Coordinates of C-alpha atoms and ligand atoms in Angstrom, one line a residue:
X1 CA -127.0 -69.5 -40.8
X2 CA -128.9 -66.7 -38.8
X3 CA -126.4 -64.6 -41.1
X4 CA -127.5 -65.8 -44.2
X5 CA -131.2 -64.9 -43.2
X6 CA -130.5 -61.9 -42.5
X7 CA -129.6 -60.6 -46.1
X8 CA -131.4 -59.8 -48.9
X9 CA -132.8 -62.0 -51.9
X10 CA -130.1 -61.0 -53.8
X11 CA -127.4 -62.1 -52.0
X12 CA -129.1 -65.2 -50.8
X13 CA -129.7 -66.5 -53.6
X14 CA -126.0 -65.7 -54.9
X15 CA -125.0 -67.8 -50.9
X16 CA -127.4 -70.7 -52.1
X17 CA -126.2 -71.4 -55.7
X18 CA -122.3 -70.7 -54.7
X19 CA -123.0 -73.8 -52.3
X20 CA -122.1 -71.6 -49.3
X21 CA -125.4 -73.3 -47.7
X22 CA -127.6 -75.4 -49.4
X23 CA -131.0 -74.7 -49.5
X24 CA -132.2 -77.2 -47.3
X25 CA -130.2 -76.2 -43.9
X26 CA -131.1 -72.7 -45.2
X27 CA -135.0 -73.8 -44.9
X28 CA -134.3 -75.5 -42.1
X29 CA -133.5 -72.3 -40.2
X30 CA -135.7 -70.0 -41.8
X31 CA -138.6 -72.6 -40.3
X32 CA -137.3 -72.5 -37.0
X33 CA -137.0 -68.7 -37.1
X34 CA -140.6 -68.3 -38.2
X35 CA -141.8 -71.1 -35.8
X36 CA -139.9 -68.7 -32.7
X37 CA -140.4 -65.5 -34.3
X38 CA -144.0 -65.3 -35.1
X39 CA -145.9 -66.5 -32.0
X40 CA -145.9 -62.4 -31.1
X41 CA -146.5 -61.1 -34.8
X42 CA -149.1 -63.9 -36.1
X43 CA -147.9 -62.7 -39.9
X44 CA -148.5 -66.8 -41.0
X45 CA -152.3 -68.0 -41.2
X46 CA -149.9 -71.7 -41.8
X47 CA -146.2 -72.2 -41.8
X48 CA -145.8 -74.4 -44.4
X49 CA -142.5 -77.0 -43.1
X50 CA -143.1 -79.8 -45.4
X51 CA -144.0 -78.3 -48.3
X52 CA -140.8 -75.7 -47.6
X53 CA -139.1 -78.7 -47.6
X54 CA -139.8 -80.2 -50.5
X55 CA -139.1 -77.5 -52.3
X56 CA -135.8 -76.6 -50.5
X57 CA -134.8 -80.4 -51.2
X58 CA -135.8 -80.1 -55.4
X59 CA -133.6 -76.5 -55.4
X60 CA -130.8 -78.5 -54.4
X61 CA -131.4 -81.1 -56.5
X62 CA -131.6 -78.7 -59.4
X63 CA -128.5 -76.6 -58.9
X64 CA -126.6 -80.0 -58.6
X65 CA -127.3 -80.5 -62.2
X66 CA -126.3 -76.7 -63.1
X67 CA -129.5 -75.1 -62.6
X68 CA -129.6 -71.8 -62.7
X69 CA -132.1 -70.4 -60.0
X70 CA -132.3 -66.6 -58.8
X71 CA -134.1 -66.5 -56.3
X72 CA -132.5 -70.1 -55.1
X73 CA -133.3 -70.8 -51.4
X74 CA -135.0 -67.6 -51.1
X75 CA -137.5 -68.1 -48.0
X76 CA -140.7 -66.1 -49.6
X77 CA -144.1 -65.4 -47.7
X78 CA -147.7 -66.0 -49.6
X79 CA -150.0 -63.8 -49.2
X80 CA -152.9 -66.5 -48.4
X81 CA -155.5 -65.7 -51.6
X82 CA -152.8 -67.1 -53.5
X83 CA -152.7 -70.8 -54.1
X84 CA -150.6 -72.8 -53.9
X85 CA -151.4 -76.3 -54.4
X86 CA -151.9 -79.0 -51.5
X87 CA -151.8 -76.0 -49.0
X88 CA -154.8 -74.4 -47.2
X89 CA -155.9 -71.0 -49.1
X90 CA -158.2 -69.1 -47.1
X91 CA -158.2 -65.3 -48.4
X92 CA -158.6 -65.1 -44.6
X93 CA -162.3 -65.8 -44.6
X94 CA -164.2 -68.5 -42.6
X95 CA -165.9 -69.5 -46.0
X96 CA -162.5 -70.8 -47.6
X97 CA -160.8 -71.7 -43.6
X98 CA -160.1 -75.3 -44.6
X99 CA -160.2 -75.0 -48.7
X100 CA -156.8 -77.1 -50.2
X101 CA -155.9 -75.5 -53.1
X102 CA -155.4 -77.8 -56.1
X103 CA -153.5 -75.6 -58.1
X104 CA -150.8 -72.9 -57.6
X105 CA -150.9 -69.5 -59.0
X106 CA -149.0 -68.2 -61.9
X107 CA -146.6 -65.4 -59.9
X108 CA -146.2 -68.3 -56.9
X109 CA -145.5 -71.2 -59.6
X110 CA -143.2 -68.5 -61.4
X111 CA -141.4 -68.3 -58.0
X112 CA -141.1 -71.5 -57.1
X113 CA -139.7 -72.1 -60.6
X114 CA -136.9 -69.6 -59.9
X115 CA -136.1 -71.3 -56.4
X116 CA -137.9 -69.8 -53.8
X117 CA -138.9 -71.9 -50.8
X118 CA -142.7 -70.8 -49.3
X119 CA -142.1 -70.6 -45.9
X120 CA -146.0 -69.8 -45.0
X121 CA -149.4 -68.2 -45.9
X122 CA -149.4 -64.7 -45.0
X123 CA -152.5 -63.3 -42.8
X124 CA -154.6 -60.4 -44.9
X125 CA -157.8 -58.8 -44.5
X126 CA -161.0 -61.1 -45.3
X127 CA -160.9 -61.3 -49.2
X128 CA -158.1 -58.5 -49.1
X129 CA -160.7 -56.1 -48.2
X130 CA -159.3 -53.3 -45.2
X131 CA -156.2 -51.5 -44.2
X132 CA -155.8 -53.0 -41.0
X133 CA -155.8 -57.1 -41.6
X134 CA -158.3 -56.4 -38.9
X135 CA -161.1 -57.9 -41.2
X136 CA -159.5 -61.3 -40.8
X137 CA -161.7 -64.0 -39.8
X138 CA -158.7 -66.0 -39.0
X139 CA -156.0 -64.8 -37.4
X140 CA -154.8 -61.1 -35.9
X141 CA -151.0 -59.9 -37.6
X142 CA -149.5 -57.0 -35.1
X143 CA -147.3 -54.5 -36.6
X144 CA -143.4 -55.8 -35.5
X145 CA -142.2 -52.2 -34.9
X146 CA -145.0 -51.7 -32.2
X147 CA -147.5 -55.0 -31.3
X148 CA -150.3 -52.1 -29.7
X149 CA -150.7 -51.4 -33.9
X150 CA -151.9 -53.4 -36.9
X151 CA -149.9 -54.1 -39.6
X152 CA -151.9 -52.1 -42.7
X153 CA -153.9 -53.9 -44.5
X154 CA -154.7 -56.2 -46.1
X155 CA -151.0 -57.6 -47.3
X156 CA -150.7 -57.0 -43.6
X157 CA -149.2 -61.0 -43.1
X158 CA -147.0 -60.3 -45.9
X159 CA -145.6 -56.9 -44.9
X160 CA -145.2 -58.0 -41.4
X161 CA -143.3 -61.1 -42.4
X162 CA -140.8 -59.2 -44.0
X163 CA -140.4 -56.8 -41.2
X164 CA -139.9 -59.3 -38.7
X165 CA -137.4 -61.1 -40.9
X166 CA -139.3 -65.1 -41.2
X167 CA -139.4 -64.1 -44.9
X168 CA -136.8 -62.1 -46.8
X169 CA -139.4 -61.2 -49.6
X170 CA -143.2 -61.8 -50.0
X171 CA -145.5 -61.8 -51.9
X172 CA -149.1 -58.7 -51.8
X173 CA -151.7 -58.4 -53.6
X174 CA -152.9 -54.6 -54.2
X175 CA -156.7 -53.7 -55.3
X176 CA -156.7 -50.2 -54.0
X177 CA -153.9 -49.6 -52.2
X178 CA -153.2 -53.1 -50.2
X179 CA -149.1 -53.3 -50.8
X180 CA -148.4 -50.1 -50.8
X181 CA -150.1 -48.7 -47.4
X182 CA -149.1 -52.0 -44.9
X183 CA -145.6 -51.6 -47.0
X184 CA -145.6 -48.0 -45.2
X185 CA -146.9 -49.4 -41.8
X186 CA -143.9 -51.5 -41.9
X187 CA -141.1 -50.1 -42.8
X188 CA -140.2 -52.5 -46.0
X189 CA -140.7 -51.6 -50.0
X190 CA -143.9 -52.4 -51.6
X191 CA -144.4 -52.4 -55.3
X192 CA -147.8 -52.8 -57.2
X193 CA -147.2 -53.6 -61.1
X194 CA -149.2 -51.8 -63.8
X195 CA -152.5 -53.6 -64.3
X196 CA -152.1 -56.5 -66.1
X197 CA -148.5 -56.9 -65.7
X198 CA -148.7 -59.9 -63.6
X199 CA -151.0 -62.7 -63.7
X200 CA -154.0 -62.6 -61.3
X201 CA -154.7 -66.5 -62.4
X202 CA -154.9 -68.3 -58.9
X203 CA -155.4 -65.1 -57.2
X204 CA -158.7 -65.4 -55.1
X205 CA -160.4 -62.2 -56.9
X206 CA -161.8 -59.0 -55.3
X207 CA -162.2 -56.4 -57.8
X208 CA -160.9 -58.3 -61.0
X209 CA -160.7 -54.7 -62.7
X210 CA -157.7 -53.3 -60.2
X211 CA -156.6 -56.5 -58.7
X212 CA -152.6 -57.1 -58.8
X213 CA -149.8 -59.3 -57.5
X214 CA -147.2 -57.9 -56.4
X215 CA -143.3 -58.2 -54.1
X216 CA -143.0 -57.2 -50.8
X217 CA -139.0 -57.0 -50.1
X218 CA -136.5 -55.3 -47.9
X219 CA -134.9 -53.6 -50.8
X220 CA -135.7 -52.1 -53.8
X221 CA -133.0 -54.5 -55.5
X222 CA -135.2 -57.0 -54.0
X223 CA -138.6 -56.4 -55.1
X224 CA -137.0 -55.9 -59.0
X225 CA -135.6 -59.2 -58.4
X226 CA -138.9 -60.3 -57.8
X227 CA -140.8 -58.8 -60.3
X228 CA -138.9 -59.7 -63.2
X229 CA -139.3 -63.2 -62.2
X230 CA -143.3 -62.9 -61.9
X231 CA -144.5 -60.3 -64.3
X232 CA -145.2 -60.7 -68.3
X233 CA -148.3 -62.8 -70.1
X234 CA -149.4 -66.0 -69.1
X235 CA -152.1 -67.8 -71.3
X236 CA -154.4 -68.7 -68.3
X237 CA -154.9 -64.4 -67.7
X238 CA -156.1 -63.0 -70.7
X239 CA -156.1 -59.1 -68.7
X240 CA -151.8 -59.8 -68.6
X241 CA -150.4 -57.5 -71.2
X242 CA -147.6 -59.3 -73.7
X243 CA -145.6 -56.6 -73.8
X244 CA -141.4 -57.2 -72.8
X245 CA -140.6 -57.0 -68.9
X246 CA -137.6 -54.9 -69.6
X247 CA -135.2 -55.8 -66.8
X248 CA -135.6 -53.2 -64.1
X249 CA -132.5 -54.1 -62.2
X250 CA -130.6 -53.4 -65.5
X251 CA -132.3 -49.9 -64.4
X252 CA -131.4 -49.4 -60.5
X253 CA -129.8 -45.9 -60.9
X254 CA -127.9 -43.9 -57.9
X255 CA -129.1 -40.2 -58.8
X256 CA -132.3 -38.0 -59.8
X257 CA -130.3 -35.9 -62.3
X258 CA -132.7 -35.3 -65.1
X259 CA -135.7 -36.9 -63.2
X260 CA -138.4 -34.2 -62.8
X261 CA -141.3 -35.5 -59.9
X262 CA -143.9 -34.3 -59.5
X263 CA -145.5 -32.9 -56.6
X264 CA -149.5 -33.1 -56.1
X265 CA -150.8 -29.9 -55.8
X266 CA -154.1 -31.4 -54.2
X267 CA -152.1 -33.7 -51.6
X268 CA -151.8 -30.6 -49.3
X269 CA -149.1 -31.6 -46.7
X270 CA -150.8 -29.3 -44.0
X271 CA -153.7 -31.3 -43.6
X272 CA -151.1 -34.0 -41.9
X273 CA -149.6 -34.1 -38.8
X274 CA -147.0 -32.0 -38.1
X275 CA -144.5 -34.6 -37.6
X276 CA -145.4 -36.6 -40.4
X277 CA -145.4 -33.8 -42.5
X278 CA -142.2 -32.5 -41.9
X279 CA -141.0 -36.2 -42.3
X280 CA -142.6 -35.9 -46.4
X281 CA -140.8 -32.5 -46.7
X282 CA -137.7 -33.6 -45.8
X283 CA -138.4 -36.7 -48.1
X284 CA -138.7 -34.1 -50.9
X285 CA -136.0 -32.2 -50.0
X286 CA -133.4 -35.8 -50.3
X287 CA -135.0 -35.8 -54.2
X288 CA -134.0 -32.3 -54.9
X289 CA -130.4 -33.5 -53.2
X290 CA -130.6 -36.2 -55.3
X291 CA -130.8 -34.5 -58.4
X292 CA -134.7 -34.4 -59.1
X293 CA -136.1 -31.3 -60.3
X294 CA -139.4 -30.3 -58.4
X295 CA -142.2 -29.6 -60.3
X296 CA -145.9 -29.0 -59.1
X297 CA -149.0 -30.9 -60.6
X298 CA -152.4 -31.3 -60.2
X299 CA -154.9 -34.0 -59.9
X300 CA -157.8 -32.1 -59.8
X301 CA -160.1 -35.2 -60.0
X302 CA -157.8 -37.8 -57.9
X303 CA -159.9 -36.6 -54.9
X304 CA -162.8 -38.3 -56.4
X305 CA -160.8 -41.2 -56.2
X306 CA -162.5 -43.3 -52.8
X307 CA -165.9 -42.7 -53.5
X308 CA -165.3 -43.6 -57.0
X309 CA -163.3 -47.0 -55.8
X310 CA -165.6 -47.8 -53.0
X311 CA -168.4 -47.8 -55.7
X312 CA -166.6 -50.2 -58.4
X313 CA -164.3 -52.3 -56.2
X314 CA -167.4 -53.4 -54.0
X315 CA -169.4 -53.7 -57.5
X316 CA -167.2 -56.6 -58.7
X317 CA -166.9 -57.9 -55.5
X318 CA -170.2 -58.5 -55.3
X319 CA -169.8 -60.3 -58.9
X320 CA -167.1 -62.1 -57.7
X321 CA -168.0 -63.5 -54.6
X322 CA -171.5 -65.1 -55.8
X323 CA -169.1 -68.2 -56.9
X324 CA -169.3 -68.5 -52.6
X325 CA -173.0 -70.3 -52.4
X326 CA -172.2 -73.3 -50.3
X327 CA -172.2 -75.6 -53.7
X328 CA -168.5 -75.2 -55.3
X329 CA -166.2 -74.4 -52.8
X330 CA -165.2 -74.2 -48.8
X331 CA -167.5 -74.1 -46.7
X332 CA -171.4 -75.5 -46.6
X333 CA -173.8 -75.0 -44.0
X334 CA -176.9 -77.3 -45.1
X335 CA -180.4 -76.3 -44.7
X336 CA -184.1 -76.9 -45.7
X337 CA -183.8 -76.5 -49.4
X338 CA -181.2 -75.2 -51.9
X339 CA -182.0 -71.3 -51.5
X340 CA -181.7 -71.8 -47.8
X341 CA -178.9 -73.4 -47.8
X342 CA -177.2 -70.6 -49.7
X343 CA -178.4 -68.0 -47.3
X344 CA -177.0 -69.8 -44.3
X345 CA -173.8 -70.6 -45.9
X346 CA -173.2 -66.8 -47.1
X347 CA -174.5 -65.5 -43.6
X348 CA -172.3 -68.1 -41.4
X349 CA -169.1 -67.5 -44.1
X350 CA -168.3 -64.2 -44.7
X351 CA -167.4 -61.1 -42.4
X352 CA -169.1 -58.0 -41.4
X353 CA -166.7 -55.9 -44.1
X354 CA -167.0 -58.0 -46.9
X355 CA -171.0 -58.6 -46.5
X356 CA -171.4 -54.5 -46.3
X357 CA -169.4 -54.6 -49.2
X358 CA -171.9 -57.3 -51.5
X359 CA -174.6 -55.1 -50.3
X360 CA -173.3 -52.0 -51.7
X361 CA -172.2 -53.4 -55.0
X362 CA -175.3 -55.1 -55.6
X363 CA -177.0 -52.3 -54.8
X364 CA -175.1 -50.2 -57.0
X365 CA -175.2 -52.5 -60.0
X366 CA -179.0 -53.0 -59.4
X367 CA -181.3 -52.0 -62.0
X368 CA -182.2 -48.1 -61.5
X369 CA -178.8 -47.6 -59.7
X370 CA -176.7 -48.8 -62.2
X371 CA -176.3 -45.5 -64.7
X372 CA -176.3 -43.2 -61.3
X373 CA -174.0 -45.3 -59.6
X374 CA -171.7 -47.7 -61.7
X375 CA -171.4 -46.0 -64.5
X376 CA -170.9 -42.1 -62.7
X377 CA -168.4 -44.2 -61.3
X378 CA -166.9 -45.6 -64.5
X379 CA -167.2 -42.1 -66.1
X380 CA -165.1 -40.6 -62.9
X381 CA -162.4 -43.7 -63.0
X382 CA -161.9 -42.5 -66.7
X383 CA -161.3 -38.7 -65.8
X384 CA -158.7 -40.0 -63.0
X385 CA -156.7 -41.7 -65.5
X386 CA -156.8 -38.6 -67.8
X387 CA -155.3 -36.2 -64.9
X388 CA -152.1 -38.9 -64.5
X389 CA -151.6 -38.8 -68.1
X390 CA -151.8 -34.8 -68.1
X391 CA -149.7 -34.5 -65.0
X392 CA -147.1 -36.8 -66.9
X393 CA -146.5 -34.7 -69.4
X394 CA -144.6 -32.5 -67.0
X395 CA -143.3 -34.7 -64.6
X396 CA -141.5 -38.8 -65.0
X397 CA -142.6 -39.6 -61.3
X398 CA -145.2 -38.9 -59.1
X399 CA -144.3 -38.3 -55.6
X400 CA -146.7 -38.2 -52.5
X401 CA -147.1 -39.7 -49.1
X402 CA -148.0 -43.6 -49.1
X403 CA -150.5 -42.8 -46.3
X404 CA -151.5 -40.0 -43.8
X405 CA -150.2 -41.2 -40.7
X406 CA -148.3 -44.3 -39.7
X407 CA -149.8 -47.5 -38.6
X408 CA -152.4 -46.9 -35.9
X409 CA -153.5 -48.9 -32.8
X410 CA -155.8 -52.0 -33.4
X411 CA -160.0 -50.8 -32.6
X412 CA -158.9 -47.3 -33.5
X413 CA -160.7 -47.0 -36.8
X414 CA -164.3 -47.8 -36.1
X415 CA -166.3 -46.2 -38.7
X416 CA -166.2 -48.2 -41.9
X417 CA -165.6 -44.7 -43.9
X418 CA -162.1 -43.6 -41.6
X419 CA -161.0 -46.8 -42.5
X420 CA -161.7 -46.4 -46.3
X421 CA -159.8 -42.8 -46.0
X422 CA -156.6 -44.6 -45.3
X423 CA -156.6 -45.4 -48.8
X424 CA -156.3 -41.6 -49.9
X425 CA -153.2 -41.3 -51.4
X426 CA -152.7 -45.2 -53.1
X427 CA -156.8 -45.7 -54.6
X428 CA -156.2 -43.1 -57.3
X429 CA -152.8 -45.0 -58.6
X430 CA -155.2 -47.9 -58.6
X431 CA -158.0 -46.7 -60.6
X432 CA -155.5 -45.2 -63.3
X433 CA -153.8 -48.8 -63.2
X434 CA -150.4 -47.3 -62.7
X435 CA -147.1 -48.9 -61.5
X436 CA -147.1 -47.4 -57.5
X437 CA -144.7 -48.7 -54.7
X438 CA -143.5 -47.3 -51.5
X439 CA -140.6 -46.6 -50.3
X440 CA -139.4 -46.0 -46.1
X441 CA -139.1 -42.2 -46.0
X442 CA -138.5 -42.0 -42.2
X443 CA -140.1 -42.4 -39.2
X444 CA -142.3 -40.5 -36.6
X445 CA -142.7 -41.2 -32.5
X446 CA -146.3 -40.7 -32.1
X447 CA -147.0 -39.2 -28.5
X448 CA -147.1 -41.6 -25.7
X449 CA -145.8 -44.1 -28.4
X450 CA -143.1 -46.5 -27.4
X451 CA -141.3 -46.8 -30.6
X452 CA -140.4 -45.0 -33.9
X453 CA -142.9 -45.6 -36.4
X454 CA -141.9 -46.2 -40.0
X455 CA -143.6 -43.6 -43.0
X456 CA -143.2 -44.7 -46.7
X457 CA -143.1 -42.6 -49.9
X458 CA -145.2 -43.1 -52.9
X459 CA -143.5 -43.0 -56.1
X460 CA -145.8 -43.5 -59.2
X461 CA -144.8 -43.4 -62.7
X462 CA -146.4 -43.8 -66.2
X463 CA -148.4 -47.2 -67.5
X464 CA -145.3 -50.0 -68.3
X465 CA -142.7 -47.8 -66.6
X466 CA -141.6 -50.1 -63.6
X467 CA -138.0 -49.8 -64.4
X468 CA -137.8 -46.4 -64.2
X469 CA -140.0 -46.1 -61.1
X470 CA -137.4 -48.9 -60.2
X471 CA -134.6 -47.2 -61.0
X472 CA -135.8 -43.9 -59.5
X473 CA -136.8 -45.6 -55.7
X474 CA -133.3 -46.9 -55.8
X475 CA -131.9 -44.0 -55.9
X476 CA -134.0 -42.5 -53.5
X477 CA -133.0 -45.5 -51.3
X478 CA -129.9 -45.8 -51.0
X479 CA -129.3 -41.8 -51.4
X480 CA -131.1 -42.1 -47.8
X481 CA -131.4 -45.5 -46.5
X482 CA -133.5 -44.9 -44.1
X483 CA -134.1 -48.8 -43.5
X484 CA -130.9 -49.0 -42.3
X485 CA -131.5 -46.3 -39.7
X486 CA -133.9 -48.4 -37.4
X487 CA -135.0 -51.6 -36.6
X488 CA -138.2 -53.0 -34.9
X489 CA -137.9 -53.8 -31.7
X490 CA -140.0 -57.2 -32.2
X491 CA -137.1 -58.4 -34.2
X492 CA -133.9 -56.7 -32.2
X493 CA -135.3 -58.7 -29.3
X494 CA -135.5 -62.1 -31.1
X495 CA -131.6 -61.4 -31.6
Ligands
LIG1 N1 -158.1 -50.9 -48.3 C1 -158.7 -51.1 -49.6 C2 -160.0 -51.9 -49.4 O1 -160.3 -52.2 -48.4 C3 -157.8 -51.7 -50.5 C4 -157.7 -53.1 -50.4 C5 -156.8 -53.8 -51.4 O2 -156.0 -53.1 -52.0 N2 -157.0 -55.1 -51.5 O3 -160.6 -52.2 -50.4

């Protein structure tokens, strides 16, 4: 069965509904993995048996009667500010620790439709806000390819699910660069849609503007899979775009020839590491091999991009967390009167990141602030986007690295801002509401380090273009598998 596991959604599925297993012994063992497995990773906030179960037993039940299911007995990971009903959803935050969802989410309910099993809430940063998962009120993920790091943030549960192998796919959300970046930590694909692509209803919201759901997967076969089985419009998100999925694995090409990438003249290499640096060369170096045509851009704005996100992201969080007074959901900590008991419940509920957060978003939608502040902001989010469309005129894929260094040792970002940087490279994809994943590129032994660390190449292409960027990272893929080349020792060792 361990077998079975081990393979990709694809092929598990294909296992499942050829009767090979059925997708109840299949649960069975991907429990029991992720019960023995993830004492040393902590990538579940709750390993969901029963409710596994009772999906795993329904599966069956349907492909008995012909059903046909793609992603049948698929074991799948939730990142936890997704609901799914009759299960604790916590968006890792004391405020929500023992809130019962009584409703799933459109992309889980989409999932569970096609015949996955949810093995377990993932861990992420408090309210998805970080790139470590470090923010997490309730639980600490460490990185499977080296437990001294973090994960990446704030999918970090999700990313190191799949990387450990409890999960074979899983779901992320991504605000500002929140697949993409633990994705890279990892060593696994991880693919945000375009804005509005997939439905954010039952998604716990951060910044509702750049919010978006989207697969986690050990393959870039995977995570198409995946997305064409949660994206297009759904009535209850009126931001989801009715426009056709096409299907992107009808797209999963094997060469570049004809595909022109571009290369950001603003992302200078030199100011990385050497040896992650050369790692991103080389990466460029495959696409030429591949058949890609090189050709420089420029984002002239794009380095705007932070201070512009950490102005609007913590703007609407700060809209979109007032819903947390005590009264409607989670948690409740009484006091003298009403007022009171609103400031106690906000002070005893939320997290050092996500309160500096409501301050600054309040502060910058405040009265006086607001033109100076939001709306520079606004104005500079606009210009980003422009740059992309400009730069797309001369290129079908944007390629850059996913972060500037690989995962880093838990503590080791102190400063609130250092943190924020490691969202360079992913925040102005965000902005411009593009279709971004990343891809393993290779891997770097940082000195004194124990183990290889995984890198991962950003590919971004135009609004609506997933299956080319697909198509394109597929190519890139399996022209280098680079997956293939190393495994984290958290999981060899479980063998
Ligand atoms: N790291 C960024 C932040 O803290 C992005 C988070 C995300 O994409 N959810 O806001």
């Amino acid at each position: 069965m361990s077998d079975v596991l081990d393979r990709g959604a694809v092929e598990i599925a294909r296992a499942v509904a050829a009767r090979e297993t059925s997708a109840l012994d299949l649960t069975e063992a991907a429990l029991a993995r992720a019960h023995q497995r993830d004492g040393a990773v902590g990538a579940y906030l709750a390993i969901t048996d029963e409710v596994a179960r009772e999906h795993a037993r329904r599966v069956d039940a349907r492909l008995a009667q012909g059903a046909r299911l793609p992603l049948a007995g698929v074991p799948v990971a939730i990142k936890d500010n997704m609901c799914l009903a009759g299960t604790r959803t916590t968006a890792g935050s004391k405020m929500l620790g023992n809130w019962v969802a009584p409703y799933t989410a459109t992309a889980v309910q989409r999932l569970l439709d096609a015949g996955a099993i949810p093995i377990g809430k993932a861990n992420l940063d408090e309210f998805a806000m970080g790139s470590s998962c470090e923010n997490s009120a309730l639980g600490v993920t460490r990185n499977p390819w080296d437990l001294a790091r973090v994960p990446g943030g704030s999918s970090g549960g999700s990313v190191a699910a799949v990387a450990s192998g409890t999960a074979t796919f899983a779901l992320g959300s991504d605000t500002g660069g929140s697949i993409r970046e633990p994705a890279a930590f990892c060593g696994v694909v991880g693919f945000k849609p375009t804005y509005g692509r997939v439905s954010r209803y039952g998604l716990i919201a951060f910044a509702s503007s750049l919010d978006q759901i989207g697969p986690i997967a050990k393959s870039v076969e995977d995570a198409a899979l995946v997305y064409e089985t949660i994206a297009g419009v759904d009535a209850a998100d009126a931001t989801t775009v009715a426009r056709p999925v096409e299907t992107a694995r009808g797209a999963l090409r094997d060469d570049l020839a004809g595909v022109r990438v571009g290369i950001v003249r603003e992302f200078d290499l030199a100011h990385l590491d050497p040896e992650v640096r050369a790692v991103y060369e080389q990466a460029y170096r495959d696409l030429e091999k591949l058949g890609a045509e090189l050709v420089e851009v420029a984002l002239p704005t794009a380095d705007y991009g932070v201070a512009t996100y950490y102005l609007i992201a913590p703007a609407e969080c700060s809209s979109n967390l007032a819903r947390f007074d005590g009264m409607r959901y989670g948690l409740r900590v009484e006091a003298a009167d009403v007022g009171a008991t609103y400031e106690a419940t906000r002070a005893a509920g939320f997290g050092d990141e996500v309160k500096r957060r409501i301050l600054i978003g309040t502060y910058a939608l405040s009265s006086g602030y607001y033109d100076a502040y939001y709306v520079r902001a606004q104005k500079a989010r606009t210009l980003i986007a422009l740059d992309f469309r400009t730069a797309f005129e001369r290129c079908d894929v944007i390629a850059c690295p996913a972060a500037s260094s690989p995962a880093f040792e838990f503590n080791a970002k102190s400063d609130p801002v250092s943190m924020y940087l490691m969202d360079y490279y992913t925040i102005p994809m965000s902005l411009a509401g593009l279709p971004s994943l990343s891809v393993p590129c290779g891997y770097v032994t940082p000195e004194g380090g124990r183990t290889p660390l995984p890198l991962g190449l950003e590919l971004t292409t135009p609004l609506f273009a997933e299956a080319a960027l697909l198509g394109i990272a597929h190519a890139y893929e399996v022209g280098t598998r680079h997956a293939q080349k190393q495994a984290p020792p958290a999981l060899e060792a479980a063998r």
